[in-house]
Tab-separated table of C-alpha atoms and ligand atoms in Angstrom:
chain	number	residue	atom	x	y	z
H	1	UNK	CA	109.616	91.824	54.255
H	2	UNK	CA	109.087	89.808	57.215
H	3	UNK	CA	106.161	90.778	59.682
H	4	UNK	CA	106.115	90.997	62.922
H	5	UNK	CA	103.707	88.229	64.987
H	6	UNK	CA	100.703	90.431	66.831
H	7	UNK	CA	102.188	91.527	70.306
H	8	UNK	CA	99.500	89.924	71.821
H	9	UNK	CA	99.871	86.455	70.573
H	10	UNK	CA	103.622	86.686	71.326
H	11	UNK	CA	101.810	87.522	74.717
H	12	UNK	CA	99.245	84.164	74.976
H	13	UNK	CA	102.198	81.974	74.595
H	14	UNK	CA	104.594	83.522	76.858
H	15	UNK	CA	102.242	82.764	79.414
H	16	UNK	CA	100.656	79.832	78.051
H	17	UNK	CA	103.911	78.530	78.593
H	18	UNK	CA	103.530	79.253	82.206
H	19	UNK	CA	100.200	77.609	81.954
H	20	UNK	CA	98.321	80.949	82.121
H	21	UNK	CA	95.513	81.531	80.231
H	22	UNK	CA	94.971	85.028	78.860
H	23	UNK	CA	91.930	84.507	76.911
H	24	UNK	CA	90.109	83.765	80.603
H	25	UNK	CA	91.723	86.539	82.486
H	26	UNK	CA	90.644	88.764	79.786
H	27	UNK	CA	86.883	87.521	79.976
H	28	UNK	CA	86.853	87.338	83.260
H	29	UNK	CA	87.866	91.196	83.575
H	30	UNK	CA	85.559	92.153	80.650
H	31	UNK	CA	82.492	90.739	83.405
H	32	UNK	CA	83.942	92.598	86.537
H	33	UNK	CA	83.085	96.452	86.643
H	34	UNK	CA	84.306	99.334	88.745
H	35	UNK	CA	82.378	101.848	89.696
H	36	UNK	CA	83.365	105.156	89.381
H	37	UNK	CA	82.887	108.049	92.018
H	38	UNK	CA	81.153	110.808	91.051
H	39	UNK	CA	82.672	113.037	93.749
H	40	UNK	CA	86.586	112.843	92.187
H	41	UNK	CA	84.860	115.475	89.699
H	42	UNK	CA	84.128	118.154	91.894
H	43	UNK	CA	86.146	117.750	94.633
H	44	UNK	CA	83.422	116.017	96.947
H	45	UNK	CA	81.619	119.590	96.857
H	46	UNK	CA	77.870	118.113	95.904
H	47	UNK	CA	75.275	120.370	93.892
H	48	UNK	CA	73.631	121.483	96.952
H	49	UNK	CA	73.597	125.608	97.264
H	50	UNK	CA	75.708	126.262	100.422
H	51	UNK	CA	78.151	123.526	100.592
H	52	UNK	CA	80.933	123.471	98.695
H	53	UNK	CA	83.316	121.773	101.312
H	54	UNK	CA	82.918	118.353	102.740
H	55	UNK	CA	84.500	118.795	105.840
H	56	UNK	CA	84.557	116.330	108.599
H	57	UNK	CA	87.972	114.795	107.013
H	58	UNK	CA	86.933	114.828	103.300
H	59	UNK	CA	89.495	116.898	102.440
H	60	UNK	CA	89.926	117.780	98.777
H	61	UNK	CA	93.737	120.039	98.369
H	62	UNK	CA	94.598	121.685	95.062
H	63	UNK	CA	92.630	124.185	92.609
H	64	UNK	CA	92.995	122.886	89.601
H	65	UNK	CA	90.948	124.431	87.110
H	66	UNK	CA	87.570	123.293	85.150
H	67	UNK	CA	86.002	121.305	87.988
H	68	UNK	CA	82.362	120.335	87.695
H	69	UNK	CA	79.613	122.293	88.827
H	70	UNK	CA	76.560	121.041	88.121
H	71	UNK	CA	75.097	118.284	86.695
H	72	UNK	CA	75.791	118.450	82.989
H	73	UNK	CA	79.264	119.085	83.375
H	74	UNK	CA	79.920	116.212	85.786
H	75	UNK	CA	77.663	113.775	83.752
H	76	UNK	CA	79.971	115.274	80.414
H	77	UNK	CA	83.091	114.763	82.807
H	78	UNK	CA	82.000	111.155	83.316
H	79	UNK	CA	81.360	110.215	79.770
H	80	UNK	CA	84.440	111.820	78.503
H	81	UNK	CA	86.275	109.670	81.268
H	82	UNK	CA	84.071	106.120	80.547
H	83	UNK	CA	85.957	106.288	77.094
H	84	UNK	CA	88.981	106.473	78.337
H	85	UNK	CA	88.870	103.517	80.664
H	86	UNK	CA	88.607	99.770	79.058
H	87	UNK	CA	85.683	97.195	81.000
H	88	UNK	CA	81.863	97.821	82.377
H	89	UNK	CA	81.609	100.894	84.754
H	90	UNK	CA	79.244	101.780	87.187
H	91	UNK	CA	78.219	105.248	88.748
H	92	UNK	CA	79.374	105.560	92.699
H	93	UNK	CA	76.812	108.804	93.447
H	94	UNK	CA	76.641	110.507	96.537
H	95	UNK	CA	73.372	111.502	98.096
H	96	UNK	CA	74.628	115.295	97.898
H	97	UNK	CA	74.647	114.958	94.022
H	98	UNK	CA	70.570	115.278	93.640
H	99	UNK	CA	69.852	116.675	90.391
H	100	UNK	CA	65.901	116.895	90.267
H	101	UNK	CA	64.958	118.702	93.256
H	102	UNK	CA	63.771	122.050	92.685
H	103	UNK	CA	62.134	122.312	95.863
H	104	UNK	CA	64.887	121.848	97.945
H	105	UNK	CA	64.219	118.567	100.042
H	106	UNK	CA	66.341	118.238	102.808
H	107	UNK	CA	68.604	115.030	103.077
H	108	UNK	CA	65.939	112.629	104.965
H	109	UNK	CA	63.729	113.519	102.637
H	110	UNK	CA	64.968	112.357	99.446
H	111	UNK	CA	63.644	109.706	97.359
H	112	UNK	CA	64.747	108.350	93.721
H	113	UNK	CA	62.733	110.996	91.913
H	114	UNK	CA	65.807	113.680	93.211
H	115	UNK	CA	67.936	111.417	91.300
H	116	UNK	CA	65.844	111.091	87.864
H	117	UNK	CA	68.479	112.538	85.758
H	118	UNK	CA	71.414	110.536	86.790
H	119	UNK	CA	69.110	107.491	86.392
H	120	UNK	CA	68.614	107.852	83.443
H	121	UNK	CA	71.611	109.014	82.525
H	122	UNK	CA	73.085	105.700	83.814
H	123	UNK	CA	70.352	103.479	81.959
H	124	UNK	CA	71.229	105.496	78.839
H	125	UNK	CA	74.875	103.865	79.591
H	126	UNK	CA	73.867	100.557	80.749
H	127	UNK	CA	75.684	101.176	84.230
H	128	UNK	CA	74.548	100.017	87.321
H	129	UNK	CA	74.690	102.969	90.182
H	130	UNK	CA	75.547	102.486	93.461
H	131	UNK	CA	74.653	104.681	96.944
H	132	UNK	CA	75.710	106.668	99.571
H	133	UNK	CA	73.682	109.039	102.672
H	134	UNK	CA	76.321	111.804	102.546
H	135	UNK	CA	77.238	112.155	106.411
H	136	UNK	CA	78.746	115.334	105.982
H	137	UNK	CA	78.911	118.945	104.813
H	138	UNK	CA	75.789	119.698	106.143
H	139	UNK	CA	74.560	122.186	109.308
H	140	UNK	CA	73.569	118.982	110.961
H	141	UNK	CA	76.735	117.473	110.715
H	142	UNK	CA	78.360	120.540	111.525
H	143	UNK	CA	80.067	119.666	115.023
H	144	UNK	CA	81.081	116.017	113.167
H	145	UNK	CA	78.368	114.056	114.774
H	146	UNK	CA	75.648	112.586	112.772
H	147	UNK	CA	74.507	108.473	113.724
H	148	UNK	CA	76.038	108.996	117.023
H	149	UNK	CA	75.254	112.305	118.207
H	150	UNK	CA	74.019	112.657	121.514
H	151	UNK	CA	71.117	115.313	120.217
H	152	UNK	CA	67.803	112.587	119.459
H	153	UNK	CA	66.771	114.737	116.657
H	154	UNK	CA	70.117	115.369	115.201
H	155	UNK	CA	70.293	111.352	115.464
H	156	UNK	CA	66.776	111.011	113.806
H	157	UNK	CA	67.196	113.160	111.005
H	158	UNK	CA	70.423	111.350	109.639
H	159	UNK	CA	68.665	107.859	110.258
H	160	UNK	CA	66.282	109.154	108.366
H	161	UNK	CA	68.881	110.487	106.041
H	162	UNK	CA	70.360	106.276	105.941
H	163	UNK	CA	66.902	104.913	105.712
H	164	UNK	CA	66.245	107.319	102.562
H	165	UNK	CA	69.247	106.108	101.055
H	166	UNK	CA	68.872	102.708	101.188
H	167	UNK	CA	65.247	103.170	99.559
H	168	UNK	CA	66.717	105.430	96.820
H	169	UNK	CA	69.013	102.275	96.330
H	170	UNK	CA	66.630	99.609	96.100
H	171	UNK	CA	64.538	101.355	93.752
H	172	UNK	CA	67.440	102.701	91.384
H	173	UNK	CA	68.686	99.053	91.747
H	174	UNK	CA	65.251	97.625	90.439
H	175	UNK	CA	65.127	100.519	87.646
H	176	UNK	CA	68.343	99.568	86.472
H	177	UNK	CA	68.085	96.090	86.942
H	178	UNK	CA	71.355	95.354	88.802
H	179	UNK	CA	71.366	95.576	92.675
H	180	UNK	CA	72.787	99.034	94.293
H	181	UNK	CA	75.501	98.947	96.906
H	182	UNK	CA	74.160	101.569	98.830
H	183	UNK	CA	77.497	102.582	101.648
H	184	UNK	CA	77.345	103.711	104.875
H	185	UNK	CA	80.383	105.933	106.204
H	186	UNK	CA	80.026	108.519	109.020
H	187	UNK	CA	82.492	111.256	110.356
H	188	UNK	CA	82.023	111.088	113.977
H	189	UNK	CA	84.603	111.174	116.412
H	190	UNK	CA	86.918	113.093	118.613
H	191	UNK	CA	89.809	115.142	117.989
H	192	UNK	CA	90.971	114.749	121.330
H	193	UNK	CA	90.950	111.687	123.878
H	194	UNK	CA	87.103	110.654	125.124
H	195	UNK	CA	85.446	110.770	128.360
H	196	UNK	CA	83.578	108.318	127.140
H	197	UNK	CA	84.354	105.796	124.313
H	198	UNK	CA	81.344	103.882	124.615
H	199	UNK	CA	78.093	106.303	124.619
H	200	UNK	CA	78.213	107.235	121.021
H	201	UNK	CA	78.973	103.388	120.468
H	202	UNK	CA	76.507	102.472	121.701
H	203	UNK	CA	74.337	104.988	119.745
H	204	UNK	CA	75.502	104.898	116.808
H	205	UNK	CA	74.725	100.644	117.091
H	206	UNK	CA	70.616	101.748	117.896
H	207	UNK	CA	70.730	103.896	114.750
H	208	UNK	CA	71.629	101.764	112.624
H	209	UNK	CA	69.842	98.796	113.840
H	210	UNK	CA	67.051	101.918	113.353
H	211	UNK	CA	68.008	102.007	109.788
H	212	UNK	CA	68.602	98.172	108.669
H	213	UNK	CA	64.899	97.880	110.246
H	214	UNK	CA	63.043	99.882	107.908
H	215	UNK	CA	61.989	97.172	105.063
H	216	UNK	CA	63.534	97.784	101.955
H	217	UNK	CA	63.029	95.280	98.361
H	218	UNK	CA	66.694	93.733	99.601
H	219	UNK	CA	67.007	92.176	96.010
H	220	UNK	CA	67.661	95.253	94.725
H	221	UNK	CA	70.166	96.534	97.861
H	222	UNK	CA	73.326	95.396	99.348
H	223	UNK	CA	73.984	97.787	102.346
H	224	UNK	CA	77.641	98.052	103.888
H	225	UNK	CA	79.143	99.910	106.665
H	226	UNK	CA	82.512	101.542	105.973
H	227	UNK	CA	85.213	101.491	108.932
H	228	UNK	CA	87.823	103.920	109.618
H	229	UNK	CA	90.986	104.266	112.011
H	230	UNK	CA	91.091	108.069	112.138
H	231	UNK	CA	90.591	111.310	110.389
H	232	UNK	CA	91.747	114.736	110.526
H	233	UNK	CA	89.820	116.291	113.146
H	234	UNK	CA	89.028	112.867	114.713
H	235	UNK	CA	92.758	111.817	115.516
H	236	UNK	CA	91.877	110.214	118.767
H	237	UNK	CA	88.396	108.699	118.550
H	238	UNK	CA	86.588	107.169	115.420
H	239	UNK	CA	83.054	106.224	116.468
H	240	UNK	CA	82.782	103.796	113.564
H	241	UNK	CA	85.764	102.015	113.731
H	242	UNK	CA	87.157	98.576	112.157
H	243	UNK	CA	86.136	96.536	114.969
H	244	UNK	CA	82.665	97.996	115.670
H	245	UNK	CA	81.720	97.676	112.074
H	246	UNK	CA	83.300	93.800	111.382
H	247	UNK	CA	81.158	92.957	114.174
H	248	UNK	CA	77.545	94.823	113.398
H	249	UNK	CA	78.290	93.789	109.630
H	250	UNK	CA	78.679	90.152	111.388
H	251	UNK	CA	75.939	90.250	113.402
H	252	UNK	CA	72.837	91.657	110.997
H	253	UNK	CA	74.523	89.788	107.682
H	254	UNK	CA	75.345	93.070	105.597
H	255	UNK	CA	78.282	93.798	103.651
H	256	UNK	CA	81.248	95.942	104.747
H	257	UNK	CA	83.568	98.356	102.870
H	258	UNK	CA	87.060	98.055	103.182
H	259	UNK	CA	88.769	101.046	102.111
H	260	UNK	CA	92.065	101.303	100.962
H	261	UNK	CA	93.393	104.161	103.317
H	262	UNK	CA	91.785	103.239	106.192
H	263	UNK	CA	93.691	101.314	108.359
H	264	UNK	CA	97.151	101.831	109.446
H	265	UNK	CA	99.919	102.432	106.650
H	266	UNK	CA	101.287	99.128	107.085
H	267	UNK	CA	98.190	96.826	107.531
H	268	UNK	CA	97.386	94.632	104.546
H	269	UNK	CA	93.991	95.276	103.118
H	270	UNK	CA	94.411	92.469	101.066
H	271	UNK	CA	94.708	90.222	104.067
H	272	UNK	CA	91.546	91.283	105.338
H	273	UNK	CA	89.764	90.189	103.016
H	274	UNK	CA	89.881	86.262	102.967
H	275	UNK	CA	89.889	86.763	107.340
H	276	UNK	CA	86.175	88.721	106.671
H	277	UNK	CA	84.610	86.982	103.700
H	278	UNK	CA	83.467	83.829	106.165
H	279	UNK	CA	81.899	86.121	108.329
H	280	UNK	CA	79.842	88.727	106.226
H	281	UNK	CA	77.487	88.070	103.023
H	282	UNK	CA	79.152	91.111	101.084
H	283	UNK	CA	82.578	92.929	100.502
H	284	UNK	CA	82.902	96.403	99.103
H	285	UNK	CA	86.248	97.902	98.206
H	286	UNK	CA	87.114	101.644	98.782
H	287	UNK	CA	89.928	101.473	96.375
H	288	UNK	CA	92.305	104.668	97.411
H	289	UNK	CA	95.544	105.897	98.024
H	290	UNK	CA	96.682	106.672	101.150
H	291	UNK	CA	100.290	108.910	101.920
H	292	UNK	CA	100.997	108.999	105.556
H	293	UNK	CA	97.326	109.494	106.120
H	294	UNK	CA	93.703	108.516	104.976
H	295	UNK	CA	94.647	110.923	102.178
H	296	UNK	CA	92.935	109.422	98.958
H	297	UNK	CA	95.553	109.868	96.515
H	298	UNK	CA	95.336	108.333	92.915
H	299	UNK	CA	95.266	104.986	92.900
H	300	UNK	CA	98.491	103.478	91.423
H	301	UNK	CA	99.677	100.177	90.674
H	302	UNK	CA	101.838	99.667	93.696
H	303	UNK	CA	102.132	96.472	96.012
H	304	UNK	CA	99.340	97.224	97.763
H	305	UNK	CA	97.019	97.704	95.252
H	306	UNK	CA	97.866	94.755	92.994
H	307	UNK	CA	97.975	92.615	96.447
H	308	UNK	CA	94.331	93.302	97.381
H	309	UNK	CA	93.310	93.094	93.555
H	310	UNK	CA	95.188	89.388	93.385
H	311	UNK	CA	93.085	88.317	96.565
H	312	UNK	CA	89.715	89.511	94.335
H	313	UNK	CA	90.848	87.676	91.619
H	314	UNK	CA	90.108	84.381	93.124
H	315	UNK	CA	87.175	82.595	91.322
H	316	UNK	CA	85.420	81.563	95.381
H	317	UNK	CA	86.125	85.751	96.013
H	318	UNK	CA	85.179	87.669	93.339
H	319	UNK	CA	81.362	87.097	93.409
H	320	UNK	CA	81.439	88.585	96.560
H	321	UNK	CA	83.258	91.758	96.167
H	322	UNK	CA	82.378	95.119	94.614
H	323	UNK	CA	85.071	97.276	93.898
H	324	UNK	CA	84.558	101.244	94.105
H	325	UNK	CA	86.845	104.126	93.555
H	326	UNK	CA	87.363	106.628	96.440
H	327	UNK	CA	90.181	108.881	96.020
H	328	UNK	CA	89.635	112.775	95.078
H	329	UNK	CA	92.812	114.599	93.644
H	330	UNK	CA	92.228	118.609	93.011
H	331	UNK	CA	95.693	119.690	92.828
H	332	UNK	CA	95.976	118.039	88.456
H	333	UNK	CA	93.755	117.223	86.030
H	334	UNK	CA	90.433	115.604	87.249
H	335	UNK	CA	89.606	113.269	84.473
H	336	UNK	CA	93.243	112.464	84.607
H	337	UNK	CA	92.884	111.946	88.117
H	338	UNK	CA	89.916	109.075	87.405
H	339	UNK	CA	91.881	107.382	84.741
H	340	UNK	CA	94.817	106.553	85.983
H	341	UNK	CA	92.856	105.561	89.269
H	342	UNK	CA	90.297	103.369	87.323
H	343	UNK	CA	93.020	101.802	85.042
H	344	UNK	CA	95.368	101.102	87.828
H	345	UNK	CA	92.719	99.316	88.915
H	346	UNK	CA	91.200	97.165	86.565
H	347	UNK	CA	95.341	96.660	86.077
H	348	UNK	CA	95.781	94.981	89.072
H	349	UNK	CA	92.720	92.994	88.879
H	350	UNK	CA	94.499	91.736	85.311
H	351	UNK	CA	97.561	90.835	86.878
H	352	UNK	CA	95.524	89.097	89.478
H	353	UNK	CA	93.660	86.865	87.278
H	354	UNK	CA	97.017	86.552	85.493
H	355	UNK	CA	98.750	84.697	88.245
H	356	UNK	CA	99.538	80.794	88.203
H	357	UNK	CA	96.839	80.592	90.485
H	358	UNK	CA	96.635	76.582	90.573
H	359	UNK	CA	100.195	75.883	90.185
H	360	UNK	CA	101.180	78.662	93.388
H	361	UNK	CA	98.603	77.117	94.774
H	362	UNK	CA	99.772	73.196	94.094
H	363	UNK	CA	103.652	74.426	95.006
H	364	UNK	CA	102.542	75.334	98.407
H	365	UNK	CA	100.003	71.826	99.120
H	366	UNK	CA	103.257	70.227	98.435
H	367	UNK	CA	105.055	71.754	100.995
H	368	UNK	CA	107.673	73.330	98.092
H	369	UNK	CA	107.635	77.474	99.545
H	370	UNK	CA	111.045	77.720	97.217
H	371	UNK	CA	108.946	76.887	93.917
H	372	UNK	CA	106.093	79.165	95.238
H	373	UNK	CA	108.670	81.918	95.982
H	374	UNK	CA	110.127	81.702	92.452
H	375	UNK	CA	107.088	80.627	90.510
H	376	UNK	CA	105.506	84.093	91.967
H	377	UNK	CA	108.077	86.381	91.475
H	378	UNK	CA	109.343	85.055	87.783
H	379	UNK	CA	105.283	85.632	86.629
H	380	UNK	CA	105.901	89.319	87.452
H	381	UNK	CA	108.073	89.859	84.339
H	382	UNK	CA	105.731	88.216	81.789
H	383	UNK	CA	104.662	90.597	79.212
H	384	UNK	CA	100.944	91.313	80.838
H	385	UNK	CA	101.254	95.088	79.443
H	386	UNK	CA	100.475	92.929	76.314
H	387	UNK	CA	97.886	91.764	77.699
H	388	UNK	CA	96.599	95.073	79.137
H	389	UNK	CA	96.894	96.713	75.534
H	390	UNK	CA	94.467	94.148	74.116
H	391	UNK	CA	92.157	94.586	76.628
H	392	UNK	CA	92.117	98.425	75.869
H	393	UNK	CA	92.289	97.530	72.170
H	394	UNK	CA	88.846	95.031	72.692
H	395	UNK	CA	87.127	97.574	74.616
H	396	UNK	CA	87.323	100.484	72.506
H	397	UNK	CA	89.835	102.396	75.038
H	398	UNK	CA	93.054	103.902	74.093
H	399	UNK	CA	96.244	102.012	75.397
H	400	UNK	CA	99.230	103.681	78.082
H	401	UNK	CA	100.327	107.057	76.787
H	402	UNK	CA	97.157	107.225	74.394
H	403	UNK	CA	94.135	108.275	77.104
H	404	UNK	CA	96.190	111.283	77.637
H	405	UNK	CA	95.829	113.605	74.575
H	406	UNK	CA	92.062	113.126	74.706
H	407	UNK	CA	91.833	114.268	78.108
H	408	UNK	CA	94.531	117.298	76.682
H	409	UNK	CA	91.837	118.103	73.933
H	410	UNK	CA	88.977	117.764	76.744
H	411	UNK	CA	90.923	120.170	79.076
H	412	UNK	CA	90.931	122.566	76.197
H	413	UNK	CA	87.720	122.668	74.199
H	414	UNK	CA	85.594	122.494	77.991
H	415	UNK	CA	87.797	122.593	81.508
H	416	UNK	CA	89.042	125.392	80.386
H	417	UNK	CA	86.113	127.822	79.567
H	418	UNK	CA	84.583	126.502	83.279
H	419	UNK	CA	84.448	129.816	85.302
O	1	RNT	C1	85.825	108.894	104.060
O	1	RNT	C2	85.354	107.672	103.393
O	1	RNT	C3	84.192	107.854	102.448
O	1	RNT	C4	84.309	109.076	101.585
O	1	RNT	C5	83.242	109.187	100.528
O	1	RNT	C6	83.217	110.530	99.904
O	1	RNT	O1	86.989	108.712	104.765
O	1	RNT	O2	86.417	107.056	102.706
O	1	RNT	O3	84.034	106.711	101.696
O	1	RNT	O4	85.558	109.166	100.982
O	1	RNT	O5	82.051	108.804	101.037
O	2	ZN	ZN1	85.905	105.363	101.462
């Protein structure tokens, strides 16, 4: 009886062949982790009493049963869904998911301590957690002005909100002992056409020069701004748009976020990225889905995805990006929802590290755009599922059309008894 040769090695020398080297790309994605978004568990709804919607363009549609309301069942959610995805995670938390504060604090006054048991939750885990002031779903916010708004002490009290969060970052960044990407994105903006474009500009600039002041332990912080080109609500005017935030993250050396829906449909996000790198310190990646609109769909493996994945892949690149989930999906299964997201992911980021990187890149010195073309598009159809499967198979996760009966049995034994 003849056996057959293990998939994988049928795999290493089909692309060895090509002069790809699957053991690297494999080691390299085994260093690279994603961090996962706490809010695609409960529909961006937060644990504090009285919200429940995130407004201001957030918008969650679908009512599929068993989402998380508190945090055991989210931190259950997350660990059920950590098994289920192969390579090093890390926890994207929102400030609106405190968990230790009993006395109520309001949003500028929160420190680390309101975050105790997702610390050590994450320690427990060995994941890194990363930040975000939660602009939104909040009486303050309630007219979809917060940085900008033309109100001092509405202003003040989401500075304070930003400088808060940054602090809670550095210190959960020293705790855990791997720097927090602590995010900035805001709602404001106008549903209809401005009087006056620059006044909340200009604001909006003084508050966060107001927050970036406020010393923080930076070794333990990388702040970013994320951009936007509209929302629903704010259709005509976003305060914080592409342009304004390229140039503050420019001009004070912080990161920005680049997120996947953000930007018109057919802008390349994975274009931006080599244009920005030479001019800010950081990247962060919002990696979403958007139909039509800023929508945050799924993630899947599609052109744009793998695109913007290929450009991290590159050895100068990839020390400088973080890549985060952002996409919240409450019309099917929410763990399902994360998975396929996180997978398609760390797939694309794969087939990124699996291209011909040199030899594309030796075709097109010479001048030889035919060879690059065909060299390119013949890599496609190498077996890299192969690849994928072993990287599942090394990491403890189940392989395509495996991760989905645990999250059947998961849906069953808990989802389902959720009220
Ligand atoms: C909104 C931004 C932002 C949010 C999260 C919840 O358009 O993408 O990143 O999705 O902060
Ligand atoms: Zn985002």
């Amino acid at each position: 009886m003849s056996t057959s040769p293990h998939p994988y090695n049928f795999a290493k020398e089909r692309f060895a062949a090509a002069g790809i080297d699957t053991e690297a790309a494999l080691e390299k994605l085994s260093q690279v982790p994603v961090s996962l978004h706490c809010w695609q568990g409960d529909d961006v709804a937060g644990f504090e009493s009285g919200s429940g919607n995130a407004g201001s363009g957030c918008l969650a549609t679908g009512d599929y049963s068993g989402k998380a309301r508190n945090f055991d069942e989210l931190a259950a959610d997350l660990d059920a869904v950590a098994r289920l995805i192969p390579g090093p995670l890390r926890l994207n938390l929102h400030a609106s998911y405190a968990t230790d504060n009993s006395a109520k604090a309001d949003r500028d006054a929160l420190t680390a301590a309101h975050f105790r048991s997702w610390i050590d939750w994450a320690a427990s885990r060995g994941w890194g957690i990363d930040f975000n002031p939660t602009c939104f779903g909040h009486p303050k916010a309630a007219d979809g002005f917060t940085l900008s708004h033309r109100d001092a002490g509405i202003r003040r009290f989401w500075i304070d909100h930003c400088i808060a969060s940054r602090r809670i970052g550095a210190e959960i960044g020293k705790t855990l002992g791997t720097p927090t990407v602590t995010n900035i994105w805001i709602p404001d903006g106008y549903k209809d056409t401005p009087a006056d474009r620059s006044g909340p500009r200009r604001r909006l600039l003084q508050s966060l020069e107001e927050i970036l002041a406020a010393p923080i332990a930076t070794e333990w912080n990388i702040d970013t701004v994320e951009s936007k080109l509209f929302g629903i609500g704010v259709e005509s005017y976003t305060v914080g748009s592409h342009e304004f935030y390229l140039a503050f993250a420019a001009k004070h050396q912080i990161g920005l976020c680049l997120d996947a829906g953000h930007f018109h449909p057919t802008e390349s996000v994975a274009d931006k990225i080599s244009a920005v790198l030479p001019f800010v310190p950081h990247l962060l990646l919002h990696v979403s889905r958007g139909v039509r609109w800023d929508s945050d769909h799924v993630v899947n493996l599609d052109d744009a995805t793998k695109e913007m994945l290929a450009e991290v892949a590159d050895p100068e690149i990839l020390p400088r990006v973080s890549i985060g989930m952002d996409f919240f999906d409450a019309s099917i299964n929410r763990l399902a929802a994360w998975t396929i997201g996180a997978r398609n992911t760390r797939k694309a980021l794969l087939l990124g590290l699996l291209r011909p990187r040199e030899a594309l890149r030796a075709a097109e010195e010479r001048g030889d755009h035919t060879a690059r073309l065909a060299l390119l598009e013949d890599t496609k159809s190498l077996p890299w599922g192969l690849v994928w499967e072993e990287f599942c198979r090394r990491h403890d996760a189940p392989g395509d059309g495996a991760w989905i009966g645990p999250v059947r049995a998961y849906e069953a034994s808990t989802l389902r008894r959720r009220g």
